[in-house]
Short mmCIF file of C-alpha atoms in Angstrom, two decimals:
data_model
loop_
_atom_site.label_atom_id
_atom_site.label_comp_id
_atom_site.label_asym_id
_atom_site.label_seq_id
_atom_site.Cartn_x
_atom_site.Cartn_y
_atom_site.Cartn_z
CA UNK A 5 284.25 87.30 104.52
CA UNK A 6 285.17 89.34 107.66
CA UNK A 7 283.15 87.94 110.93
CA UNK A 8 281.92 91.53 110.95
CA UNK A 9 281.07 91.67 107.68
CA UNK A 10 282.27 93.87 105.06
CA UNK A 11 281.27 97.35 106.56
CA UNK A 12 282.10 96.73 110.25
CA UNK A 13 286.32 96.84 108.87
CA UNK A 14 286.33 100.43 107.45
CA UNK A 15 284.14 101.85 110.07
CA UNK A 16 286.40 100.02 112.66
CA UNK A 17 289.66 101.32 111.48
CA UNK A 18 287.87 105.19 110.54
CA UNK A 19 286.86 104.71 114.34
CA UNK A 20 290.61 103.83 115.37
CA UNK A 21 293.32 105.07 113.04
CA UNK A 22 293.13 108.55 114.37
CA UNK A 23 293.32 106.93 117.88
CA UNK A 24 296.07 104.63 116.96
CA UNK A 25 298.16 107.81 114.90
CA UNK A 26 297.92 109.99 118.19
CA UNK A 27 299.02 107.71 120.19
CA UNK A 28 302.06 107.19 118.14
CA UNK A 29 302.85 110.58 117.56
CA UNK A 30 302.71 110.81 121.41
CA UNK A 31 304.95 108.25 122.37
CA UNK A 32 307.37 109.32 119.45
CA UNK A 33 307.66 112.82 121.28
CA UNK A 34 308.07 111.03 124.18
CA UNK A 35 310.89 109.06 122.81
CA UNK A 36 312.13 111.50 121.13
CA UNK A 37 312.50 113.58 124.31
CA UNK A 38 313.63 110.63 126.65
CA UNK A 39 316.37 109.76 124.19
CA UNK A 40 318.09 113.71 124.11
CA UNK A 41 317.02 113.65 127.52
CA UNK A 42 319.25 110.98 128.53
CA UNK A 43 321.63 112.61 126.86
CA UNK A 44 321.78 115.67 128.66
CA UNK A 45 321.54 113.97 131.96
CA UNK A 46 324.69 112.15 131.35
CA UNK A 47 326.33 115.04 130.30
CA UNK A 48 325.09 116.62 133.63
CA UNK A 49 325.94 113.59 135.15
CA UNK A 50 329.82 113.01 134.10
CA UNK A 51 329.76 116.96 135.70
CA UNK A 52 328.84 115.65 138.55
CA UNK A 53 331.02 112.60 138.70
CA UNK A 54 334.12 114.59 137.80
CA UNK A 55 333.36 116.43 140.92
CA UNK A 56 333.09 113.70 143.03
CA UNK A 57 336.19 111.60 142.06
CA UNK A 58 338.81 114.68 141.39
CA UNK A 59 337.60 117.12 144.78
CA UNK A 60 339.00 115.52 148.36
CA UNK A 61 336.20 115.31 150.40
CA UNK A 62 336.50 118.66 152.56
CA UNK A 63 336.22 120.63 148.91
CA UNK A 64 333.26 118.26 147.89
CA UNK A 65 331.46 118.71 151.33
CA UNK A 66 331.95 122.65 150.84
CA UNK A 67 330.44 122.13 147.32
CA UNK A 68 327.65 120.34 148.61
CA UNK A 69 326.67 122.46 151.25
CA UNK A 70 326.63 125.77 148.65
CA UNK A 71 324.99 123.42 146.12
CA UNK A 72 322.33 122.80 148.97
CA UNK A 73 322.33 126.25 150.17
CA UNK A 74 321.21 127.62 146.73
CA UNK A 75 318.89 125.16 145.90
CA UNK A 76 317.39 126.35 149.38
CA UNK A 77 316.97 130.04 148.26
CA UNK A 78 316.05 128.91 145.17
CA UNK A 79 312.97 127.66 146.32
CA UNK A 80 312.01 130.03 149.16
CA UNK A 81 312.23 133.05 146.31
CA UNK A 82 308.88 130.40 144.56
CA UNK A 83 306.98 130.47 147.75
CA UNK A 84 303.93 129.48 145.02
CA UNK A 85 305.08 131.20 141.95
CA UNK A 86 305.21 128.47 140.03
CA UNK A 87 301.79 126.49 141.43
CA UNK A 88 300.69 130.03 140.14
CA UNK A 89 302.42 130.61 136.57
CA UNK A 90 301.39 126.94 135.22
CA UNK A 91 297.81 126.83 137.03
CA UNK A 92 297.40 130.44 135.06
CA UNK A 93 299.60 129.55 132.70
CA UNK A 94 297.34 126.64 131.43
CA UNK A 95 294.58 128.77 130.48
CA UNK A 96 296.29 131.40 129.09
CA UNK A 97 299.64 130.14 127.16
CA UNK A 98 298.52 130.89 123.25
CA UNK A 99 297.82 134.51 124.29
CA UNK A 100 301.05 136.48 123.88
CA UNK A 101 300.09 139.80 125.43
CA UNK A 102 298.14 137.59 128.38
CA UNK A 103 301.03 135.24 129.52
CA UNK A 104 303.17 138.31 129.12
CA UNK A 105 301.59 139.65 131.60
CA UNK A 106 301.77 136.16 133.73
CA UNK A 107 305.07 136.23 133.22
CA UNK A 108 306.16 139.91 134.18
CA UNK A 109 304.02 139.68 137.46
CA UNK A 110 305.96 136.36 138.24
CA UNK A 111 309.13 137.89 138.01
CA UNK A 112 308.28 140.81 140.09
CA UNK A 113 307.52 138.59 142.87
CA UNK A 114 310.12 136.07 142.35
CA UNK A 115 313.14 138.89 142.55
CA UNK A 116 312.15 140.58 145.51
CA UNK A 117 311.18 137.04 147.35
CA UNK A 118 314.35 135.92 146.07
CA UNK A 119 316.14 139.13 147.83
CA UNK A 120 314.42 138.11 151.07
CA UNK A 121 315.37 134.53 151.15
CA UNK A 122 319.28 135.87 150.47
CA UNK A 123 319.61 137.97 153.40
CA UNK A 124 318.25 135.10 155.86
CA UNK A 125 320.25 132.43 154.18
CA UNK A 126 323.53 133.93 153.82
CA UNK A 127 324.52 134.06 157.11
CA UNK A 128 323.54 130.10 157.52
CA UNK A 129 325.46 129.08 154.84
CA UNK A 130 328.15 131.00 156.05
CA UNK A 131 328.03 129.00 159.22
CA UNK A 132 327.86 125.95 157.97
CA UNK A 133 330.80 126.63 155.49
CA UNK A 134 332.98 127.84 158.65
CA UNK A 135 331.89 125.35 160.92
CA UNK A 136 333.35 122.41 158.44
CA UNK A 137 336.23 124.30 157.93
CA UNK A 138 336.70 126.51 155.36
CA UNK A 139 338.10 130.11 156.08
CA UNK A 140 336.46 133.43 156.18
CA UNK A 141 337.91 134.54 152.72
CA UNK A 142 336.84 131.49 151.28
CA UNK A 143 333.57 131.07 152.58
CA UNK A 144 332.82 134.55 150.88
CA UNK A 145 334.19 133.46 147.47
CA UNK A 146 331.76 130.60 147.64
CA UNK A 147 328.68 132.90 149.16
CA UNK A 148 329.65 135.43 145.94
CA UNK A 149 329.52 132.73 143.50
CA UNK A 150 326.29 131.22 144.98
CA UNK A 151 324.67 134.48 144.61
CA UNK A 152 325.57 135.42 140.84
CA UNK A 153 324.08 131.66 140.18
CA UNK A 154 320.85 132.92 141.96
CA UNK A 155 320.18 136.24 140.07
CA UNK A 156 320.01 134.87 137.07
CA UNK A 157 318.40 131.29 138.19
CA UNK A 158 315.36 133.71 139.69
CA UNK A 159 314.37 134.40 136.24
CA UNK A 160 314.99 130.96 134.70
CA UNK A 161 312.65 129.76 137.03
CA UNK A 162 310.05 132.19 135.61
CA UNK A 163 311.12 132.23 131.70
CA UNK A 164 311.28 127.94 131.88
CA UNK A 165 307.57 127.49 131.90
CA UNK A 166 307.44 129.63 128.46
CA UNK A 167 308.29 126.76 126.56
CA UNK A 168 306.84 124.09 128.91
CA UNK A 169 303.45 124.69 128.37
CA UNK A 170 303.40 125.72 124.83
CA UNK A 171 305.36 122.26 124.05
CA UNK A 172 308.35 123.27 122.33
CA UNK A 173 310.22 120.49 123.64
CA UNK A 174 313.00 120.82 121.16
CA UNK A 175 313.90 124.37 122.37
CA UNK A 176 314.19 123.03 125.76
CA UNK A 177 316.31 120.34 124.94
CA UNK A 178 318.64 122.59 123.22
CA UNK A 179 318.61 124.96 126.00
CA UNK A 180 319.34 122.15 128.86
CA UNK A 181 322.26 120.36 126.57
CA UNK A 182 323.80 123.78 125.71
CA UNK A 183 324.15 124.37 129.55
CA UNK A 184 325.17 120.90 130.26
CA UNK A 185 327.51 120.90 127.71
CA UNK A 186 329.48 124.44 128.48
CA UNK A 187 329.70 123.08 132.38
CA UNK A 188 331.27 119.59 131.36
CA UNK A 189 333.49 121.16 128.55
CA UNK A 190 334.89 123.71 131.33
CA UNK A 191 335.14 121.92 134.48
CA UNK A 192 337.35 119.36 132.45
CA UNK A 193 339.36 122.31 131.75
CA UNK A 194 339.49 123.97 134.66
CA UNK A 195 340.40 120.17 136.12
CA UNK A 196 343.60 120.42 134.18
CA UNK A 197 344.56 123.70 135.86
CA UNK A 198 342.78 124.41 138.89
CA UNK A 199 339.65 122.99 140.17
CA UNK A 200 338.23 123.73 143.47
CA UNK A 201 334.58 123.74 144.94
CA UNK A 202 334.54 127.51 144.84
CA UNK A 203 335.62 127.07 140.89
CA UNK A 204 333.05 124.45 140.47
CA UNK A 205 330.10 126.63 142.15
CA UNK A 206 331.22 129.65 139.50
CA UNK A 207 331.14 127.18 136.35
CA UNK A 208 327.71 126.55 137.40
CA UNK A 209 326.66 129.56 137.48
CA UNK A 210 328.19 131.13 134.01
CA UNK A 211 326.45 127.95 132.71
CA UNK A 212 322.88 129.63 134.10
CA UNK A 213 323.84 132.93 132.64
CA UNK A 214 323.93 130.92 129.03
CA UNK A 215 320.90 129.41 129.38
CA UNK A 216 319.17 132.51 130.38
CA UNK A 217 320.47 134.40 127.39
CA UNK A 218 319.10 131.77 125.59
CA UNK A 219 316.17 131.32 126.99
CA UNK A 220 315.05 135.03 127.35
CA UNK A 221 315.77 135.06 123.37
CA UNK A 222 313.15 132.32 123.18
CA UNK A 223 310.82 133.68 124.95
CA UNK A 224 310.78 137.45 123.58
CA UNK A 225 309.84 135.76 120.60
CA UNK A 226 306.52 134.14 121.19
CA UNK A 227 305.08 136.22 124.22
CA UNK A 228 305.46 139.90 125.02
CA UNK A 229 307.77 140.54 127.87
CA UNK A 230 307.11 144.04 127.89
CA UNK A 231 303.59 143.14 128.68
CA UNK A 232 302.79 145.26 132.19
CA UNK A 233 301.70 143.72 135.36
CA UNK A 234 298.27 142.22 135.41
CA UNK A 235 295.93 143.40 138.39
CA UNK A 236 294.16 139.77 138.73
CA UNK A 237 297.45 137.49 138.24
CA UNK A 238 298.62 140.04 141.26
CA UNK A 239 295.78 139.12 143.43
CA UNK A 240 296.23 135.73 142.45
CA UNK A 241 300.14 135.33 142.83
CA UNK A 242 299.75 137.01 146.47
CA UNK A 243 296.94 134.20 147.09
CA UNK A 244 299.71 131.36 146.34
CA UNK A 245 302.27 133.14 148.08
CA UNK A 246 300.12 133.70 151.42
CA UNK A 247 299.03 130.13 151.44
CA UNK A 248 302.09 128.29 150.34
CA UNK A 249 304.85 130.12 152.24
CA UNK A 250 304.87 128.24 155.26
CA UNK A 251 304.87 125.21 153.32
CA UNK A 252 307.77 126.37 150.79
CA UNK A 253 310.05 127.45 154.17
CA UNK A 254 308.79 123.79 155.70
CA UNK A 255 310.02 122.01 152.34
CA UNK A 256 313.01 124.06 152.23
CA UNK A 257 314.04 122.85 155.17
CA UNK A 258 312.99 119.11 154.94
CA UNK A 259 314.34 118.99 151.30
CA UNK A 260 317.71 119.46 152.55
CA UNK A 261 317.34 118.23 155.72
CA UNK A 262 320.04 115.33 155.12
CA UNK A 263 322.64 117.66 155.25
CA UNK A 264 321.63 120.44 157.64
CA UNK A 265 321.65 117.36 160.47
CA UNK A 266 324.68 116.07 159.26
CA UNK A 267 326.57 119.44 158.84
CA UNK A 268 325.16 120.33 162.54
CA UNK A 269 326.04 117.44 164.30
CA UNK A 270 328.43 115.60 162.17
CA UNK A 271 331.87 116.04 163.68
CA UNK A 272 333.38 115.62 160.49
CA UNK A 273 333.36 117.24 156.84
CA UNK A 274 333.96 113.82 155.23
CA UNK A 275 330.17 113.05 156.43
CA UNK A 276 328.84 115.79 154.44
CA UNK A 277 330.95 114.86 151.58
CA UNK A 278 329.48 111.25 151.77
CA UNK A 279 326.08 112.46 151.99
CA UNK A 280 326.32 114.87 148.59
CA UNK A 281 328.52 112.00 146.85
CA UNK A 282 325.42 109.54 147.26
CA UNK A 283 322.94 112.21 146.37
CA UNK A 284 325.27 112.67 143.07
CA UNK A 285 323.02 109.31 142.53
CA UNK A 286 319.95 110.65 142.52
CA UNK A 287 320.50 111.84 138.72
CA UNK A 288 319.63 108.89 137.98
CA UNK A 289 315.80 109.95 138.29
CA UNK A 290 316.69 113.30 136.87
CA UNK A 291 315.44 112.09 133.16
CA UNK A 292 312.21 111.18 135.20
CA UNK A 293 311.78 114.48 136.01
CA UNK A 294 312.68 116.45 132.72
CA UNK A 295 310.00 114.31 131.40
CA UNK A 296 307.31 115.28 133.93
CA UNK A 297 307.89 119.04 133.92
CA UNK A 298 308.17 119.50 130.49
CA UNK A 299 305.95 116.76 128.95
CA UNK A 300 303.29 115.50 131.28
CA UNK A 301 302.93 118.26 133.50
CA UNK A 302 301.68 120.83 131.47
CA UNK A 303 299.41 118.53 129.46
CA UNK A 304 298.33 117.96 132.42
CA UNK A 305 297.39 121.26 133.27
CA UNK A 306 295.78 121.72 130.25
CA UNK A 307 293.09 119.23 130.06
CA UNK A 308 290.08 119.54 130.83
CA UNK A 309 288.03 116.32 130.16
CA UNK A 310 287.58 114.94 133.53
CA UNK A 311 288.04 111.06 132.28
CA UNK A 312 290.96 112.02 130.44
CA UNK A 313 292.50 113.66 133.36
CA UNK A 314 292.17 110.36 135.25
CA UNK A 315 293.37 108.49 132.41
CA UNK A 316 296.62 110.67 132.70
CA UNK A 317 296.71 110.82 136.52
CA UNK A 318 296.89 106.61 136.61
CA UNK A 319 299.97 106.67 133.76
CA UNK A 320 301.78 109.45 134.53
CA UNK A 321 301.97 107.57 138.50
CA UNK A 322 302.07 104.24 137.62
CA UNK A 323 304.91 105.09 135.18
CA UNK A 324 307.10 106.93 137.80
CA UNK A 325 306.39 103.97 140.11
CA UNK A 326 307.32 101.09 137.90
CA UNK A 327 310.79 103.58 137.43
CA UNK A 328 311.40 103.78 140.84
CA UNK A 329 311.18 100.32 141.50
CA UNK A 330 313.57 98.88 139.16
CA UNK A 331 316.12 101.52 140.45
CA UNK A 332 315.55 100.15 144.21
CA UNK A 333 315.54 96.43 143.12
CA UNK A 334 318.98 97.47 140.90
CA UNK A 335 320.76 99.01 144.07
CA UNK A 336 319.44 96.54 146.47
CA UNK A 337 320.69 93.21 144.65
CA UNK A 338 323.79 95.12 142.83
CA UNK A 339 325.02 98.16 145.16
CA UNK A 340 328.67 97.99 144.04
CA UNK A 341 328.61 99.17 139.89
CA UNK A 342 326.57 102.57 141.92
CA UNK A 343 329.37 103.17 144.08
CA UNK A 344 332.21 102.15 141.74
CA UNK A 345 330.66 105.23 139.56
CA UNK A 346 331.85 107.66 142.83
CA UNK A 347 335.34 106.35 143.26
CA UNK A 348 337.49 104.03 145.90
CA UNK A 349 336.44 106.78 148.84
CA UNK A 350 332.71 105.98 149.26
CA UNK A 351 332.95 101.83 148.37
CA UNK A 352 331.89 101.43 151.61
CA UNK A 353 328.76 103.06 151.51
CA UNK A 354 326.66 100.28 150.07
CA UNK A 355 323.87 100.53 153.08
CA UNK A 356 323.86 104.28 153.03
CA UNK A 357 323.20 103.89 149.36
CA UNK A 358 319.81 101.58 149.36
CA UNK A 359 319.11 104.39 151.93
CA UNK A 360 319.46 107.35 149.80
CA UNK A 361 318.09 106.03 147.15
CA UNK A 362 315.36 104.79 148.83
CA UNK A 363 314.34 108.46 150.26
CA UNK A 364 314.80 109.64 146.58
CA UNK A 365 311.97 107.03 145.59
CA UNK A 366 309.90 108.40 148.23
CA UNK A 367 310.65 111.98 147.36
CA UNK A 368 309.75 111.29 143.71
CA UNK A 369 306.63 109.74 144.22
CA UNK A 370 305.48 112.61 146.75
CA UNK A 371 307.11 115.13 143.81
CA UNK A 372 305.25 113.70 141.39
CA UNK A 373 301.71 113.98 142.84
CA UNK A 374 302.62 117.26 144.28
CA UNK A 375 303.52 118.65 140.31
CA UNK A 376 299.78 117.12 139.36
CA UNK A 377 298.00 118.65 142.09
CA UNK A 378 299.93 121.75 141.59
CA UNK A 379 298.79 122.09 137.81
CA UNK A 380 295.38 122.44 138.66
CA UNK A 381 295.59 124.23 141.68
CA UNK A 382 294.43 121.12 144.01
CA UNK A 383 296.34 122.51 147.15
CA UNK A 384 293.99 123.31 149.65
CA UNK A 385 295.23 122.15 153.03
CA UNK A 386 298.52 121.75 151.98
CA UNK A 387 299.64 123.09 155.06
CA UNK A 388 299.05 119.87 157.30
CA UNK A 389 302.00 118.55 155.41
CA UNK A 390 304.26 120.63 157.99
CA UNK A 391 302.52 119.48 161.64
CA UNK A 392 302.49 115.60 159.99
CA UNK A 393 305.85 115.92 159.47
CA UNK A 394 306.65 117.44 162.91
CA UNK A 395 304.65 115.12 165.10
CA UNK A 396 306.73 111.83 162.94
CA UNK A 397 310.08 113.42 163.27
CA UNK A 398 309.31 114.03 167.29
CA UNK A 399 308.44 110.68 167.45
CA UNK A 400 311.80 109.86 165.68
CA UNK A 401 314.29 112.00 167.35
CA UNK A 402 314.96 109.51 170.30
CA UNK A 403 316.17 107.16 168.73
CA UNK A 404 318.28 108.67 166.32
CA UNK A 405 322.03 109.39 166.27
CA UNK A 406 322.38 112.57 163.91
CA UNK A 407 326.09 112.16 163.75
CA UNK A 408 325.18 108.72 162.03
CA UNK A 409 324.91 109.29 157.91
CA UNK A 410 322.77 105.74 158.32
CA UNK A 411 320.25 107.02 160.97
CA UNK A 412 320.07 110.14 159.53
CA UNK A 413 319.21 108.65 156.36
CA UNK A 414 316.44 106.80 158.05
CA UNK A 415 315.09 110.21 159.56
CA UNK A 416 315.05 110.99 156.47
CA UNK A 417 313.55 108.53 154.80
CA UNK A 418 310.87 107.85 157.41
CA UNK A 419 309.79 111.54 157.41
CA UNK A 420 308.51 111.35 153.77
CA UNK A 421 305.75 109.44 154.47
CA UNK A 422 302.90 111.71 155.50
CA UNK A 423 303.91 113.68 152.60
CA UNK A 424 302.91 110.77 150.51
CA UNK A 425 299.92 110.07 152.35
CA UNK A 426 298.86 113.57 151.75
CA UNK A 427 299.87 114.36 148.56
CA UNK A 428 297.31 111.79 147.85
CA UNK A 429 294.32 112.74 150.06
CA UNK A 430 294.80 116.04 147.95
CA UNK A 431 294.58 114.09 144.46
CA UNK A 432 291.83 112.07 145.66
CA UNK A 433 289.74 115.48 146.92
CA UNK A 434 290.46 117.13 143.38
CA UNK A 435 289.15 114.69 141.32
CA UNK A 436 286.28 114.69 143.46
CA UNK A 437 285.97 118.57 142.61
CA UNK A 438 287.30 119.02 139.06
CA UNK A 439 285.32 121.25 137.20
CA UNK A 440 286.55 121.76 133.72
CA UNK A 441 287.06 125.68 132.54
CA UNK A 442 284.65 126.90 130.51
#
């Protein structure tokens, strides 16, 4: 006989089983995700690799800067678009008409923020392009093919939280692979005829324009995208743009801030070329991230059990941190199978690489709190993120040389951590707050 006796066993395992079955079916997903994931990030990843070994280092260092330069208008065209379609998004998702709606207001905003962004950009990326070299003509091939990349990557960034946050996780797979895949499949081509960083910026963006077609096909399915504008997600978009936009031009900024100082007072193109070889490296975290946005994120944003929401808080962190540490320890102790990956011309990069990959780690962790604050809207004060980060990198700037890839680096890396600190804070006030939607 059973030490609980002979009822305690089927009440036990009534109590657990459905426990015990989510759980599994959870972690399958997960798997399941992780596995195609990886996939598609080494797909993405060879692209990037074939980049970095075939282009000599004044073609990569153009690429990188127009690779940095979009990601740049990219963001300032969110401005708090997104913090806006998932915080929204979360309450209204299985109404077709409603997130419709969401989603038509979003890209209203996004396109003409977008526009904005363009015209102040442009000219700075055409400086930094000419400064390291490249020729007028050029310069506007690689401004052109930026920009077609950007029209269509405005409404990706709108269209992509369709199938987020109603968990179709295969459909997003499909869509990332498909766009990994077409880039791969034609670079290699284009490396057997000609292959340039102007060529490589244009591949890039035809493989947007595919996953927008497919994406938009997706979407027009399951939610109305004829839907009008809605009055109150108007209101509510203009509050997220009003209070995030000095942060978004801030992050812009410090995002890329690696190679802005190195492009401005680097006296050679090889430096920048360095810098965007050893970024290359940060895919490594890029499965971490596909796993957040489309998985954890928006079940995130969609609880509303305030022990539960803890619960996920504590794993989704802890998981990212236990990642981020075996990558460190794995580039501190073996440094030389990361750079073999990039080829004979950065070998010798094996302190600048703990470096970068050390303000990755930071940048992840501060990413990753910033996503789950995001969700639910816990962004109030925000803001102090930009005079924290002033008042460290003042306190920095004497004693760095910014035509040193290692001390800029260290700028770098160094200026992450009141980010951190208040990315936290934040977390720790919403909690305190949480109120769960009626």
């Amino acid at each position: 006989m059973s030490l609980f006796g002979p009822i305690s066993r089927p009440l036990l395992n009534e109590a657990t089983t459905p426990v015990i079955r989510r759980a599994l079916q959870r972690a399958r997903m997960v798997g399941n995700f992780a596995f195609v994931q990886v996939m598609v990030q080494l797909v993405g990843f060879a692209s990037g690799i074939l980049l970095v070994r075939w282009l000599d280092q004044t073609e990569y260092a153009y690429f990188t800067i127009a690779n940095t330069m979009q990601g740049t208008i990219n963001v300032l065209a969110d401005m708090g678009i997104s913090i806006g379609l998932i915080s929204i998004g979360g309450r209204v998702w299985q109404d077709r008409y409603r997130f419709g709606q969401l989603i038509t207001t979003a890209q209203h905003f996004r396109r003409r923020l977008g526009v904005l962004a363009i015209l102040v950009v442009t000219p700075i990326l055409y400086w930094m392009l000419t400064r390291n070299g490249a020729s007028t003509t050029y310069a506007a091939v690689l401004i052109g093919a930026i920009l077609l990349g950007l029209l269509v990557q405005f409404s990706l960034g709108v269209l992509g939280v369709v199938p987020r946050l109603r968990s179709d996780v295969s459909r997003i797979q499909t869509i990332d692979l498909a766009g990994a895949l077409a880039r791969l499949i034609v670079l290699v081509s284009c490396a057997f005829l000609f292959l340039n960083a102007g060529v490589a910026v244009l591949v890039s963006s035809m493989a947007f324009l595919l996953q927008y077609w497919m994406l938009r096909r997706y979407a027009a399915g399951v939610i109305d995208l004829n839907a009008p504008e809605n009055a109150d997600d108007r209101a509510a978009m203009i509050g997220f743009i009003k209070n995030q936009a000095a942060n978004a031009v801030f992050f812009c900024l410090q995002g890329q801030i690696t190679v802005f100082l190195i492009s401005f007072f680097g006296s050679r193109a090889t430096s920048v070329a360095e810098v965007g070889a050893l970024g290359r490296l940060a895919m490594i975290f890029a499965v971490l991230g596909q796993l957040l946005m489309n998985i954890f994120v928006p079940a995130f944003a969609r609880c509303q059990s305030a022990v539960k929401l803890r619960m996920q808080y504590f794993a989704i962190v802890g998981g990212v941190a236990a990642c981020c540490a075996v990558v460190i320890a794995a580039a501190a102790f073996f440094p030389n199978p990361f750079l073999f990956v990039l080829g004979a011309k950065y070998s010798h990069l094996q302190r600048e690489l703990l470096l970068m990959l050390a303000g990755t780690v930071m940048n992840v962790l501060t990413g990753t709190l910033w996503v789950l604050n995001a969700s639910k809207a816990w962004i109030a004060g925000s803001w102090l993120y930009i005079p924290l980060t002033l008042a460290t990198q003042i306190v920095l700037i004497p004693y760095t040389d910014f035509s040193n890839v290692s001390q800029v680096l260290i700028f770098n890396l160094i200026s992450t951590v009141p980010n951190l600190l208040l990315n936290m804070v934040l977390s720790y006030r919403g909690f305190r707050t949480f109120q769960p939607a009626t």
